[in-house]
Structure formats: C-alpha cells, structure tokens
Short mmCIF file of C-alpha atoms in Angstrom, two decimals:
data_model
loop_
_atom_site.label_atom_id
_atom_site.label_comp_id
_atom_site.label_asym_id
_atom_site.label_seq_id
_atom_site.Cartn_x
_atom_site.Cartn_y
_atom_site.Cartn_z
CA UNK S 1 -5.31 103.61 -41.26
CA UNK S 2 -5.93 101.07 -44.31
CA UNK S 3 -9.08 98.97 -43.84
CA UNK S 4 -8.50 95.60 -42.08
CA UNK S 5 -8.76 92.43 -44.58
CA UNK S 6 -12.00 90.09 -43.76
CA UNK S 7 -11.85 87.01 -41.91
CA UNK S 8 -13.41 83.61 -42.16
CA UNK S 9 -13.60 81.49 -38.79
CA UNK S 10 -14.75 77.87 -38.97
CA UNK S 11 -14.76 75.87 -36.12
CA UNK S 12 -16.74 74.77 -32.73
CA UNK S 13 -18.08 77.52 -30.43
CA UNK S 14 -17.91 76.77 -26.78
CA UNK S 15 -19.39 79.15 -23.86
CA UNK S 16 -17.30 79.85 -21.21
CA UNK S 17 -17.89 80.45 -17.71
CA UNK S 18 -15.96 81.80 -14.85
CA UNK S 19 -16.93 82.04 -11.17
CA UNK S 20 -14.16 84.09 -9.46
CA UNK S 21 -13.76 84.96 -5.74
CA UNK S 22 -11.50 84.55 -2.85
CA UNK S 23 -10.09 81.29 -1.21
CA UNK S 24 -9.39 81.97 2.86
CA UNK S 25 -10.58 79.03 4.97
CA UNK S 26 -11.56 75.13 4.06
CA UNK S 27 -14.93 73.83 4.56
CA UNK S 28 -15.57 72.52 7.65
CA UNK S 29 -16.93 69.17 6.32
CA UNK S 30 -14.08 68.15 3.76
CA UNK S 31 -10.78 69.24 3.29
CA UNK S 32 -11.65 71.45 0.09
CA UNK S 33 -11.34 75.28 -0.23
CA UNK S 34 -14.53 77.91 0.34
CA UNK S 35 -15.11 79.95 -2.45
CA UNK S 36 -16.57 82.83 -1.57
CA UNK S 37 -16.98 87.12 -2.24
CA UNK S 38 -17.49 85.42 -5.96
CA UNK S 39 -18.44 87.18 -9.60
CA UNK S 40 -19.63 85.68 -12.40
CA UNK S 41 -18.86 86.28 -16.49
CA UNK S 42 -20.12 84.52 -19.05
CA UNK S 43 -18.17 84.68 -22.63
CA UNK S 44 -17.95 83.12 -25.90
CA UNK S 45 -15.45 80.17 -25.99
CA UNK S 46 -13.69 78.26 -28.89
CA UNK S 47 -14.15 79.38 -31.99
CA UNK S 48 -16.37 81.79 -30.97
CA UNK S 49 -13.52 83.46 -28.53
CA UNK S 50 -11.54 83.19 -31.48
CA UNK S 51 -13.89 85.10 -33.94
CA UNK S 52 -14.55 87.88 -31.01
CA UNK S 53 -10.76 88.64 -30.61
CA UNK S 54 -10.32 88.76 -34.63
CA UNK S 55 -13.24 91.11 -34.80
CA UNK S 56 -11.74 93.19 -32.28
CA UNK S 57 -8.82 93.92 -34.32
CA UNK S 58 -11.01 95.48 -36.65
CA UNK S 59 -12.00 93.36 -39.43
CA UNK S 60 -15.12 92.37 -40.48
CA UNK S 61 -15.45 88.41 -39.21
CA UNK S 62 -17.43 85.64 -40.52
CA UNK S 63 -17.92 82.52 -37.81
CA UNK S 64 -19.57 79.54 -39.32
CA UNK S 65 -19.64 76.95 -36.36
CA UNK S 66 -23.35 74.57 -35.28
CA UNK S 67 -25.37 76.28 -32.59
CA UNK S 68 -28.95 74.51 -31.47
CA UNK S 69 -32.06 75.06 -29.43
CA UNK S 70 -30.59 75.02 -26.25
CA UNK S 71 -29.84 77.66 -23.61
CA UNK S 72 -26.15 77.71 -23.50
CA UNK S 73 -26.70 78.52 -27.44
CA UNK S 74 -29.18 80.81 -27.28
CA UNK S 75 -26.89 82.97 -24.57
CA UNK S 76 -24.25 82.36 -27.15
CA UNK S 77 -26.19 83.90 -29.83
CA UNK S 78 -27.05 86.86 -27.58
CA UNK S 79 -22.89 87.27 -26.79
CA UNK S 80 -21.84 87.37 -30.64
CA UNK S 81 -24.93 89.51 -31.77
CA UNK S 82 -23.15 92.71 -33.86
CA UNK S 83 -19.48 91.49 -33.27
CA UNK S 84 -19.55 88.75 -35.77
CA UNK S 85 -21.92 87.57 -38.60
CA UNK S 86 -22.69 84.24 -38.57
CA UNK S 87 -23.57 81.03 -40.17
CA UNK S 88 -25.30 78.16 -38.46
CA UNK S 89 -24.67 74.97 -38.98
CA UNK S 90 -26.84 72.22 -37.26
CA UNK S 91 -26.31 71.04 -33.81
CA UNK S 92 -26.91 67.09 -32.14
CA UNK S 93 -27.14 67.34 -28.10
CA UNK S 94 -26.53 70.73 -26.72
CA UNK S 95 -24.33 73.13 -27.02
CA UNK S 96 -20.35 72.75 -25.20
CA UNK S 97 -19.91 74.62 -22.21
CA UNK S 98 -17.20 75.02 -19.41
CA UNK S 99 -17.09 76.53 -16.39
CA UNK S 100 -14.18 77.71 -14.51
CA UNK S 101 -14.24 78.31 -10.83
CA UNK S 102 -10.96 80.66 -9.81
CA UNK S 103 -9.67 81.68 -6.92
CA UNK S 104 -7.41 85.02 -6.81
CA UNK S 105 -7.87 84.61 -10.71
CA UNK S 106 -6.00 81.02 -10.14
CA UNK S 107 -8.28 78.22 -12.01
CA UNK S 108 -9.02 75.22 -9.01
CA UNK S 109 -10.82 73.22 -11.02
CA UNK S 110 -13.14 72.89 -14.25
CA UNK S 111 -16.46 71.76 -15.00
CA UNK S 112 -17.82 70.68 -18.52
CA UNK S 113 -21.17 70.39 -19.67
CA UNK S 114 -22.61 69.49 -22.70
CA UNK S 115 -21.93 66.88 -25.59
CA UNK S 116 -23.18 68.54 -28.89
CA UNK S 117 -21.58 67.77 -32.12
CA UNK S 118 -21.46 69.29 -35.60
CA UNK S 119 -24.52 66.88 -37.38
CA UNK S 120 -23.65 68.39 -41.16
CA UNK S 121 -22.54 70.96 -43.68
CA UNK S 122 -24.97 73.32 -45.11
CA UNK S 123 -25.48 75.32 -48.50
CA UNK S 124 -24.52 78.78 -46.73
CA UNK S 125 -21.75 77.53 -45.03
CA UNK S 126 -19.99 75.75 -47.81
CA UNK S 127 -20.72 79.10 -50.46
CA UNK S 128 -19.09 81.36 -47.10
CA UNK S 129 -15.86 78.96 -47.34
CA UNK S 130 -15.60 79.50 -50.96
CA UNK S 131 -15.96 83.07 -51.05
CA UNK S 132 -13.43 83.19 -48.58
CA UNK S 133 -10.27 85.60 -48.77
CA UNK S 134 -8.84 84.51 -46.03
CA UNK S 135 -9.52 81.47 -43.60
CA UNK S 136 -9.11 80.43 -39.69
CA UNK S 137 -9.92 76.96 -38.53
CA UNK S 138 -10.28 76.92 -34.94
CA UNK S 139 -11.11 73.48 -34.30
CA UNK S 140 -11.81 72.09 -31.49
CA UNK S 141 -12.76 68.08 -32.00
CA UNK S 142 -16.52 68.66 -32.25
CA UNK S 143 -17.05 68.36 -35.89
CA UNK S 144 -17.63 71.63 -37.65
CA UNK S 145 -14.21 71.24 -39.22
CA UNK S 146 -14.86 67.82 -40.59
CA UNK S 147 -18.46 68.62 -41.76
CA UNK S 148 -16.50 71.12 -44.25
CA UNK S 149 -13.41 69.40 -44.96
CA UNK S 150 -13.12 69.30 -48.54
CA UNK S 151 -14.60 72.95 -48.84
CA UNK S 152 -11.89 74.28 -46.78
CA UNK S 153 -9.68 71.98 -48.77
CA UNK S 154 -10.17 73.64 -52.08
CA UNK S 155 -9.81 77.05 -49.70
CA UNK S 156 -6.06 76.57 -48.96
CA UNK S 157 -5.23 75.73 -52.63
CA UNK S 158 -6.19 79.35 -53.05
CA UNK S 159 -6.35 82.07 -50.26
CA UNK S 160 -4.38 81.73 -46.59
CA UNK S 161 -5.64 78.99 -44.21
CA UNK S 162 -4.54 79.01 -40.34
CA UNK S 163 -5.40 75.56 -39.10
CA UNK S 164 -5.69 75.83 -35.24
CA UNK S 165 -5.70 71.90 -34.28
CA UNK S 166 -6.93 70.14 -31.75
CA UNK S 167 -6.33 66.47 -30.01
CA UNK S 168 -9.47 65.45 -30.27
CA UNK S 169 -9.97 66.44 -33.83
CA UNK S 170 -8.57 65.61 -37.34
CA UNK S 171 -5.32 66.42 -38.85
CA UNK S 172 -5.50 70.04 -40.85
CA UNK S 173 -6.21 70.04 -45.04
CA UNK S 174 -3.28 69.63 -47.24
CA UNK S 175 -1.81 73.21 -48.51
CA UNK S 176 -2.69 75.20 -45.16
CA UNK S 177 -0.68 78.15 -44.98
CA UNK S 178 -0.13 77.62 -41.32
CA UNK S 179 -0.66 75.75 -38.66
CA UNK S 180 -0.73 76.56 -35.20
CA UNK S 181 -0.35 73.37 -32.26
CA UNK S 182 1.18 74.08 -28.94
CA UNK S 183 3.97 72.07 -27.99
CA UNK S 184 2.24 69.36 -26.37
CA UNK S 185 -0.37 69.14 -29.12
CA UNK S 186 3.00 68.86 -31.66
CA UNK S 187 4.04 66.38 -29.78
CA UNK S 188 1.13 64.21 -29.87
CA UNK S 189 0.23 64.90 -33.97
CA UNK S 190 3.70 63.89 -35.03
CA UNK S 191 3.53 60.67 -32.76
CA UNK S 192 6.35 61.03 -30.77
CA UNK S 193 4.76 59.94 -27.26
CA UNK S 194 7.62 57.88 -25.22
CA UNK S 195 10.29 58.89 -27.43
CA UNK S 196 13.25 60.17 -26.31
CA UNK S 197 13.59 64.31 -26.64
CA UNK S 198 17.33 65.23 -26.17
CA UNK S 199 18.11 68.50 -26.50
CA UNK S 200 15.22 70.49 -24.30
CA UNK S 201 12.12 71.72 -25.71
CA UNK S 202 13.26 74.13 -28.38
CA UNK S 203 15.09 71.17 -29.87
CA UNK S 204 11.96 68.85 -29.71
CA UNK S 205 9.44 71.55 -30.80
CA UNK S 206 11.82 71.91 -33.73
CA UNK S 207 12.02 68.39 -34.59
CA UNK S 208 8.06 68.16 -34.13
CA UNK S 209 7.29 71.02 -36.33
CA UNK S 210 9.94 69.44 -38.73
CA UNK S 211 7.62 66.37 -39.25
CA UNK S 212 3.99 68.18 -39.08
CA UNK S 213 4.98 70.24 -41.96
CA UNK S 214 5.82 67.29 -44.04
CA UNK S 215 2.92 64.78 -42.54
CA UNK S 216 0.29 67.47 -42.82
CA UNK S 217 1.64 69.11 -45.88
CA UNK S 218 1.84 72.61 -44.84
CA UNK S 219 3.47 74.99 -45.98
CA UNK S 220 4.48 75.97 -42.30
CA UNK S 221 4.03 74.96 -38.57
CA UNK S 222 4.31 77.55 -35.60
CA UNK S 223 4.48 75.07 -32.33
CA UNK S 224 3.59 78.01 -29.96
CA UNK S 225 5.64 77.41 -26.70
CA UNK S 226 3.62 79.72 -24.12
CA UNK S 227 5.53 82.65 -22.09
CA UNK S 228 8.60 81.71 -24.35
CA UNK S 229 7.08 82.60 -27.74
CA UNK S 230 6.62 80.33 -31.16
CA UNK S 231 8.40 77.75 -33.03
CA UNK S 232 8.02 78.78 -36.90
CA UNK S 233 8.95 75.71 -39.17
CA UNK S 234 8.78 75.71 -43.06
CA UNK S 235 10.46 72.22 -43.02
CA UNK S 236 14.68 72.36 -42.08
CA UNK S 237 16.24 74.63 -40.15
CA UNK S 238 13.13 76.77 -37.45
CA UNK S 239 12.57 80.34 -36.59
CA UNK S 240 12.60 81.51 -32.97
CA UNK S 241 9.68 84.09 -32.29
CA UNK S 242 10.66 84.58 -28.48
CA UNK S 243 8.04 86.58 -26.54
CA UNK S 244 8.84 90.27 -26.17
CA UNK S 245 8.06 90.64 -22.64
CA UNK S 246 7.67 87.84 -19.52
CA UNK S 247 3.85 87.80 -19.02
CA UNK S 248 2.51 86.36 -16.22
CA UNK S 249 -1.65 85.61 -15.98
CA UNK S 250 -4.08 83.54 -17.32
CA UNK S 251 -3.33 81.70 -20.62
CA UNK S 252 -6.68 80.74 -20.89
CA UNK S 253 -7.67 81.81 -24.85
CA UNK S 254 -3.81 82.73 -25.42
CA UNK S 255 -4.11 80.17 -28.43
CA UNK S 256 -7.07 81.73 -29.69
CA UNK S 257 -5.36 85.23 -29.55
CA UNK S 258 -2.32 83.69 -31.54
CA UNK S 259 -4.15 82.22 -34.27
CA UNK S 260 -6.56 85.02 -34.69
CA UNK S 261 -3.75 87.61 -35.19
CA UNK S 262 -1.66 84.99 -37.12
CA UNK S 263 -4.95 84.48 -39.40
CA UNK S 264 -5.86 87.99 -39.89
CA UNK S 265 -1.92 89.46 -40.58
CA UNK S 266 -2.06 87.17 -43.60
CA UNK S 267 -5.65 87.88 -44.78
CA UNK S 268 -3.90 91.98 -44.96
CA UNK S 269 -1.17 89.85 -46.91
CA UNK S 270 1.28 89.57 -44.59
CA UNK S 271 4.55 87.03 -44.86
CA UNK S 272 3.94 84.30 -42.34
CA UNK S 273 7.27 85.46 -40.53
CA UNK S 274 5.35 89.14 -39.81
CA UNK S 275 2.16 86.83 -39.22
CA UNK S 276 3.64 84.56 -36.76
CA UNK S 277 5.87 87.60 -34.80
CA UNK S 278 2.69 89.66 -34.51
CA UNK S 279 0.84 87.01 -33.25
CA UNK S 280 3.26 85.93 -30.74
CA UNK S 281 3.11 89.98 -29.72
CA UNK S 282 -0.44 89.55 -29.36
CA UNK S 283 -0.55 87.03 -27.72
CA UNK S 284 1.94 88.20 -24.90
CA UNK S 285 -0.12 91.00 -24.48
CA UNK S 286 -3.56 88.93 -24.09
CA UNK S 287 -2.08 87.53 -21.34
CA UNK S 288 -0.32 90.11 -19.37
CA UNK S 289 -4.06 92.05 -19.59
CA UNK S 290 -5.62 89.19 -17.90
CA UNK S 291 -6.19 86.84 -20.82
CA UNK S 292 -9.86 85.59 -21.18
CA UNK S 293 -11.29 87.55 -18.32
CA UNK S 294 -10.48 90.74 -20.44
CA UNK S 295 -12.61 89.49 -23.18
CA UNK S 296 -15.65 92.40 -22.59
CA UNK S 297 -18.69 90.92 -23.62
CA UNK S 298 -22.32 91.54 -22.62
CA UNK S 299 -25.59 89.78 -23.17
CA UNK S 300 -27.29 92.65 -24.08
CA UNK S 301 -28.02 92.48 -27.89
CA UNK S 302 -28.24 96.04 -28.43
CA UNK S 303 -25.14 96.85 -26.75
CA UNK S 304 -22.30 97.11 -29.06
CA UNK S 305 -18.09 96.61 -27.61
CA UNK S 306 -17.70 98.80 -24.88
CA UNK S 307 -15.39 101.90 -25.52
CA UNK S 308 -13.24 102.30 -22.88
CA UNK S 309 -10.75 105.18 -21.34
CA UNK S 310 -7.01 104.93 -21.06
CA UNK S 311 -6.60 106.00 -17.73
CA UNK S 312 -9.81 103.30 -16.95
CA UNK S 313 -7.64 100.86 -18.91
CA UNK S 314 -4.80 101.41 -16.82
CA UNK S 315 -6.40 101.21 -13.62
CA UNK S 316 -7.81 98.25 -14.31
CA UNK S 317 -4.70 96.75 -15.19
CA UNK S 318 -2.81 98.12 -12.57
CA UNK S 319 -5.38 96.05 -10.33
CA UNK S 320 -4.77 92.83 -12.25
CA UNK S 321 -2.06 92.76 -12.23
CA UNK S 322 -1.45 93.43 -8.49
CA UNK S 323 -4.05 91.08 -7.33
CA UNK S 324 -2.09 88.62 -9.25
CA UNK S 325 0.83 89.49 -6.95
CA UNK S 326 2.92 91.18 -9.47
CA UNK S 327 4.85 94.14 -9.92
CA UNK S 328 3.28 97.70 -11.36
CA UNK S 329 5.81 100.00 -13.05
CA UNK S 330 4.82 103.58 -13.91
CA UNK S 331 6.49 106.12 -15.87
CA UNK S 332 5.75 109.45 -16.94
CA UNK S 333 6.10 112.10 -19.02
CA UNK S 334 4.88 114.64 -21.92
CA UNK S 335 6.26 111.93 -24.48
CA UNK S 336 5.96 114.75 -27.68
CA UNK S 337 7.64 113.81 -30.45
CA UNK S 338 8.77 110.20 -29.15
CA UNK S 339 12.29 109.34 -29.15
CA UNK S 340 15.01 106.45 -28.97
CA UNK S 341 15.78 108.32 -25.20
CA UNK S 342 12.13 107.32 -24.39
CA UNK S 343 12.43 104.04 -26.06
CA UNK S 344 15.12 102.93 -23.99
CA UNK S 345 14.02 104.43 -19.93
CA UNK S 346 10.37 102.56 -21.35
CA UNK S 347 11.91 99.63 -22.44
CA UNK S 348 14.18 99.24 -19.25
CA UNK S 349 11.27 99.92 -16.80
CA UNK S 350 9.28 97.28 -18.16
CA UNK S 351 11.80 94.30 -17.92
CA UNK S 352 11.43 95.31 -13.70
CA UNK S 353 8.54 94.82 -13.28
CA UNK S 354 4.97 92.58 -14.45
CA UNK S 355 3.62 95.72 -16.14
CA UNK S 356 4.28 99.16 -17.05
CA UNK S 357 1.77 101.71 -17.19
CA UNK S 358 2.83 105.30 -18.75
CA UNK S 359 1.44 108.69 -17.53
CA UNK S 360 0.94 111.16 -20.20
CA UNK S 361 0.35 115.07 -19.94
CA UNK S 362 -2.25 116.29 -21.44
CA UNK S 363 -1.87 118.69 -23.89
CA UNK S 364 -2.99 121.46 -21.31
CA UNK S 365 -0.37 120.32 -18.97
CA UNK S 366 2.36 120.24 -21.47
CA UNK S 367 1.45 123.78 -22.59
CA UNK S 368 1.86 125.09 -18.73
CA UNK S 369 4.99 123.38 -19.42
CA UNK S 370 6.57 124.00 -22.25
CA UNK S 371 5.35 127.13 -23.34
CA UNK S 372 2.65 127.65 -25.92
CA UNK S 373 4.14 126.45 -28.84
CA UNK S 374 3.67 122.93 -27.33
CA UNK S 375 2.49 119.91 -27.46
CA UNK S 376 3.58 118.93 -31.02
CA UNK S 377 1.99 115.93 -31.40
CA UNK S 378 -1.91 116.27 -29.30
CA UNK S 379 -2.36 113.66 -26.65
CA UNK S 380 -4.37 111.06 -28.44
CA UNK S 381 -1.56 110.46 -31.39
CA UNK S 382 0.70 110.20 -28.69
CA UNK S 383 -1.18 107.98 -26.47
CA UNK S 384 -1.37 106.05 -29.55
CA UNK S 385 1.80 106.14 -30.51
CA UNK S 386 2.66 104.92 -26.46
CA UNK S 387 0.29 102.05 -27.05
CA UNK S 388 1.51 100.74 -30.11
CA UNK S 389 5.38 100.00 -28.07
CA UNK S 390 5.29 96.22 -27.17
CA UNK S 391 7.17 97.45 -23.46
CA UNK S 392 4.05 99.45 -22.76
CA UNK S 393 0.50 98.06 -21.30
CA UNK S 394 -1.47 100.78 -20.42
CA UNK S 395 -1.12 104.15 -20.86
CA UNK S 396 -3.21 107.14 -18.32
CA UNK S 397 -3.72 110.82 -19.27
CA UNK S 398 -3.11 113.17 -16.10
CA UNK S 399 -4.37 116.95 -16.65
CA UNK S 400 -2.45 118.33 -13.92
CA UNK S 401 1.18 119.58 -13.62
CA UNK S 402 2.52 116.51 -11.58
CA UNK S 403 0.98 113.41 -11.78
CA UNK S 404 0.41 112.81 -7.63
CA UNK S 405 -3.39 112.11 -8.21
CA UNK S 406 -3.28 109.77 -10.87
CA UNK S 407 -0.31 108.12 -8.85
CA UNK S 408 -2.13 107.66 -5.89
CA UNK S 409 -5.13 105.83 -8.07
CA UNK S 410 -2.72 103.24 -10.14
CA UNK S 411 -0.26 103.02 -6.60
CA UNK S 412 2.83 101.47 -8.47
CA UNK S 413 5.48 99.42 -6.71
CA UNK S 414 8.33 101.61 -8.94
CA UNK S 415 7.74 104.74 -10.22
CA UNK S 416 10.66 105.11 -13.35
CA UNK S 417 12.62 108.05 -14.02
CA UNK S 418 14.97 109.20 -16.50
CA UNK S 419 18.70 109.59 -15.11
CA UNK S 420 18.69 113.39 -15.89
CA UNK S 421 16.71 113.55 -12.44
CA UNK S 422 19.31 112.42 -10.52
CA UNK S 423 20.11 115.57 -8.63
CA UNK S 424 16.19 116.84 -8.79
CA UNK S 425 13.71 116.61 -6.04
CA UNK S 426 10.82 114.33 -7.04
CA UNK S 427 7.68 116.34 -5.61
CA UNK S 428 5.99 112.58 -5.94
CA UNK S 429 8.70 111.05 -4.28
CA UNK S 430 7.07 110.78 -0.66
CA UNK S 431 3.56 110.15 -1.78
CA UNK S 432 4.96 107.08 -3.78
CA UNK S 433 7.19 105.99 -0.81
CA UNK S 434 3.71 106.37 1.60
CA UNK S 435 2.54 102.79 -0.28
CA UNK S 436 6.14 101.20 -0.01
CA UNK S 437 6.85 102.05 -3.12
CA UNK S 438 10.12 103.22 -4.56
CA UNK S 439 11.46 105.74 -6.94
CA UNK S 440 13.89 104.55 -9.35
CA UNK S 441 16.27 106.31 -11.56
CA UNK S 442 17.45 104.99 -15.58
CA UNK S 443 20.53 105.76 -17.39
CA UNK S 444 19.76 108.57 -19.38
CA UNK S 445 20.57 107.73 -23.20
CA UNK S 446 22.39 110.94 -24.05
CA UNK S 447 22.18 113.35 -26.87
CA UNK S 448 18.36 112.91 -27.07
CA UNK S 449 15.39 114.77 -26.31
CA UNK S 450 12.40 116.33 -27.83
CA UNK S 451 13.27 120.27 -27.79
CA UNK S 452 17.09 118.91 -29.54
CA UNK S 453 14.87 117.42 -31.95
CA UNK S 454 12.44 120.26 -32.43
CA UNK S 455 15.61 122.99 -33.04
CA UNK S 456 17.61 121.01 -35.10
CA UNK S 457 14.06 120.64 -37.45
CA UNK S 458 13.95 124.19 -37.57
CA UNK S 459 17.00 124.93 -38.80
CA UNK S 460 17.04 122.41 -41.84
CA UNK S 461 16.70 124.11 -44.53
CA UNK S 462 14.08 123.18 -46.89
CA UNK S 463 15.22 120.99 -50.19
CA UNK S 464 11.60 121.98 -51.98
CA UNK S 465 10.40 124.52 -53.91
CA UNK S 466 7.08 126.37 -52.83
CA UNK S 467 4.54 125.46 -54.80
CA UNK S 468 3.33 128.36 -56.39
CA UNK S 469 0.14 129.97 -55.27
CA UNK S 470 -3.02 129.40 -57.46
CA UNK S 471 -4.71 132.68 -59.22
#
C-alpha cells in the first residue's frame, strides 16, 4: 500500500464531552429525566476531531489551531499527543468545550463552556500553511481561520484547500478546491432565509451550491445532506453522491469525517468526484459505527491508538448497534477468493438490516474444510478484502467448523444464507432461533463460486514463456 499524502488542518479545537447512561424514571422534584448507570469520555472536538480522524487514515497530520493555559487545553494536549503534530497558536479566555449528556446514546441536551478565541497568527503557523501540500480548514467561528486568512489564501492558488465552514465564521478564501457546508449551513451562506424552495431539498441544495460556488469562488461546493449523501456543485448542472447504505446513529462529527476524507483523497491527488464519493462512504460508515463515541482516544500520553481485533470490532458493533434498537445481520462463510456470488448474498443482507457483520473461517477451519490445498487467500487478506466492501461493517474470525460460538456472542436478529442451502439443515439454525432470531435464505447468483473459479484457473494455459533459469 502507497504511503498516504500529508495533511494540513487549520482550524478551532474544541473538547468534547459525553456523559452516557440510561433514562427510566423522572425526578421526583421536576418533571425532567434521571440519568443514571452513566460513563464518561472525553475526546478531541472541532478541528481537533477532524485532525484525529485524518490521522487515522494514515497520513501524517499537521493541526495548527490556539490552545492556552487552561485545563480543558491542557487535557486537549494530553488527547492529541503522538496522533497529530501540532502548532500553537495563542489563546484569549479558555479553551471551547461541550458536553453532551445522552441517554441510550440519544443526546437530551448540551452544555457549553468556555469563550476562548484565536488572539493572532504566528511565525510557525504561517511557514506550516505555506509548506503545505495539501490543506483542511475546519473552522469553526473562533478565529484561527481568520488569524491566517491570507496565508491560506496564497495556499489554494497552489495545492488543494477543503474549506469546512461554519455560521459563525467567515466565508472560505477565493480558489478553494472545495467546500464542504451542510444543507442548512448552504442555505444560510447563499442568503436564501425566507425564500421560497420549490422543488424539495435536492432542488434547493442544488440551487444553493449553484450560488456558493460563484459567491465564494470555488472551484466546487459539496452541500452534504446527512443519511442521504452530498450535493457536488462545480457551478450548473450538480452531482448526486447518495449514501451507500441507510445509517442510523449519532451524526455527531459526521462533518468532520466528510471533510477529513474529502481533504486527504485530494492531498493523494484524487479528482474531487473520487474525493467527494469517498468521503460520503466515510462518512456513512462513521456513523453506522457509532459516530463520535467511536473516536478511541485516551489521556495517557504514552499510549499510542489502540489496535483492536475484528471479532472485538464486531462485537462491539453488534452491541451498538442493538442498543440503538436496530437490526444485526450476520453472514458467514470461508469467503476465499471473493466473488460477484458473495458480492451480491453480502450486498442483499445488508439492505435488511442496520448492520451486517461477516463471519470468516479461519484458515484452519477452511483447511478441515476444503482439503489441504486451501485457503487460497490467508484470513487476514481476506478479512481485508471483507472490510474494504461498503455493505460490510464488521467482520469476526471463528476457528471452529460452524460458527455457533461466535453466533451466540454477536446474537444477530438474521443470520443470511446463500440460496444453495435451501434444502440443507442449518446445524445453527435452533441456537439462532433460541434469541428470536431468524434464518434467512438469498437467491443464489448462479454460475459462481470459488472452487469454479479455482479449476477453470488451472486449466488456462499459460500465454508466457518461463523465464529461463540463471547459471
């Protein structure tokens, strides 16, 4: 895999809070609801979200935002230490924090703190901006964007510039590659509050974009339009990016995700159609994974991002997603050599349920199988390979020959089957109707399947000559 492109984020770092717990009574005193069973998480917000999710894509990030003496800075400093490098800028008041208290991971309410601003530009920030390959402005109406204006101006007259705006801040530099306002925010930046929007959303989004690219002078607008994907806009007729999948779960940091991917597909040199369709990818599956509360940070500054295993990714969200009240799919398989027949039963589980979680044999299991000569591919390229499909959110390795314990740990409402097991006994059958659960069968796309494949590759003949053995 090439090396990922560096990153530049400028903008405002916030710190985030959440306090998260269960809602099943009112006080007793006022009609408000008791909190209670709750956890706490602390995270970088803003820019600072923004920079985190960039740098774990990969790529080496740069955040230059203003940070002070305070606490809520200091904790922030702890949070970013060896995920980003960055570059202070000075801070008035202290830094911006919010705090979110959810319950069942649904937001009540929201408390903010703090009223620091951006005080100026510095030597080391402005020589960071211009030796920039590639730029994201995540502003967020506290200054640090203004304080560098005409540095980042001379930046998109040369290398990409995503300008992620916000109400309370300033319109982006002339010559930004993109821009990135939700549909609201379009609506407010091209002035259009009161007026009359026939034609639905789409049609207003379109004819918002329309006028940011021409009032801001961009060279394109993406109004992103949440579960229902982005609005790309060079000026004229718009590209719909619809979302692959319906995601359900907290949007909180979505726009961050979106920008970040958007900003870092273009710094590897990316169109801004590829930019812009990964990024609304991305951003689908930030939210379906439980959006900001899946941002792992820890305060420890020694501790580095957490490494974690698929089948603990999958558990985990497998338990999102059904505390959230959705729907877990599983399917499984040996998935070796990965085909348009496993494509298509993948692709159809997904869209019936809120997630789909795939259960891979190892390679021991698949040799019990299939016979020594198997697995073809080993189990990490093809967990890979399984992660990389937009339909899929989790994948889980299983080591025996069934999958029955690894069921019983992710307990899926529908457990998906290929067609061709119509007329065979499921041995997990019972243990996944014991939870409620049900079995259900696909159409079987025809004509495909891995040992097909395999035979018809063996008896190609080879077009190439030997290359003949060195003395």
């Amino acid at each position: 895999m090439s090396t990922r492109a560096a990153l530049l984020v400028v903008g405002d770092a916030l710190l985030d809070h959440d306090i998260c717990g269960r809602v099943e009574r009112l006080a007793p005193d006022a009609p408000v609801p008791v909190v209670s069973d709750t956890r706490r998480a602390t995270r970088p917000g803003g820019a600072a979200l923004a920079a985190c999710l960039a740098a774990a894509d990969g790529r080496p990030v740069t955040l230059v935002t203003a940070l002070g003496d305070d606490p809520a800075s200091a904790t922030l400093r702890r949070l970013l230490a060896g995920r980003v490098h960055l570059v202070e800028l000075p801070l008035t008041g202290s830094l911006s924090s919010k705090t979110r208290v959810l319950a069942d991971d649904r937001p009540l309410l929201r408390l903010d703190d703090g009223d620091g601003r951006t005080l100026e530009s510095t030597r080391q920030a402005c020589q960071a901006v211009a030796e920039a390959s590639a730029v994201l402005v995540a502003d967020y109406g506290r200054g640090t964007a203004d304080a560098l204006r005409d540095p980042l101006a001379d930046a998109a007259a040369r290398v990409p510039v995503v300008w992620d705006p916000h109400p309370r801040g300033r319109q982006p530099v002339p010559g930004v590659r993109l821009a990135t306002p939700s549909s609201s925010e379009a609506q407010a930046f091209a002035r259009r509050d009161g007026e009359a929007r026939p034609g639905g959303e789409l049609h207003a989004a379109a004819q918002d974009a329309d006028r940011l690219v021409n009032l801001w002078r961009a060279a394109s607008v993406a109004v992103t339009l949440g579960g229902r994907g982005a609005l790309l806009s060079h000026g004229g007729t718009p590209l719909l990016v619809p979302s692959p999948v319906t995601a359900e779960g907290d949007a909180c940091g979505a726009g961050d995700r979106f920008a970040a991917t958007a900003a870092g597909l273009l710094a590897d040199g990316e169109i801004v159609e590829t930019a812009v369709r990964g990024a609304v990818h991305a951003a689908t599956r930030y939210v379906a994974e439980g959006g900001a509360g899946s941002v792992s940070v820890t305060p420890d500054p020694a501790a580095g991002p957490a490494e974690t295993e698929p089948t603990d990714d999958a558990l985990r969200t497998a338990a999102r997603v059904r505390a959230a009240g959705g729907t877990v799919v599983a399917a499984g398989g040996c998935f070796d050599l990965l085909h348009a027949g496993h494509v298509a039963l993948l692709q159809a589980a997904r869209r019936t349920g809120d997630c789909l979680v795939v259960c891979v044999n190892s390679d021991a299991s698949v040799r019990r199988r299939k016979g020594g000569g198997r697995p073809f591919v080993p189990v990490a390229d093809r967990v890979r390979v399984l992660r990389a499909l937009e339909c899929v959110d989790a994948v889980a390795v299983f080591d025996e020959d069934t999958p029955e314990r690894l069921l019983a740990e992710l307990r899926p409402h529908i457990w998906a089957k290929g067609g061709d097991y119509a007329r065979t006994p499921l041995p997990e059958t019972p243990l996944v109707e014991s939870w409620g659960g049900q079995v259900v069968l696909f159409p079987y796309l025809d004509g495909r399947s891995t040992t097909g494949i395999a035979e018809r590759a063996a008896l190609t003949p080879s077009t190439t000559t030997p290359a003949r053995r060195r003395r």
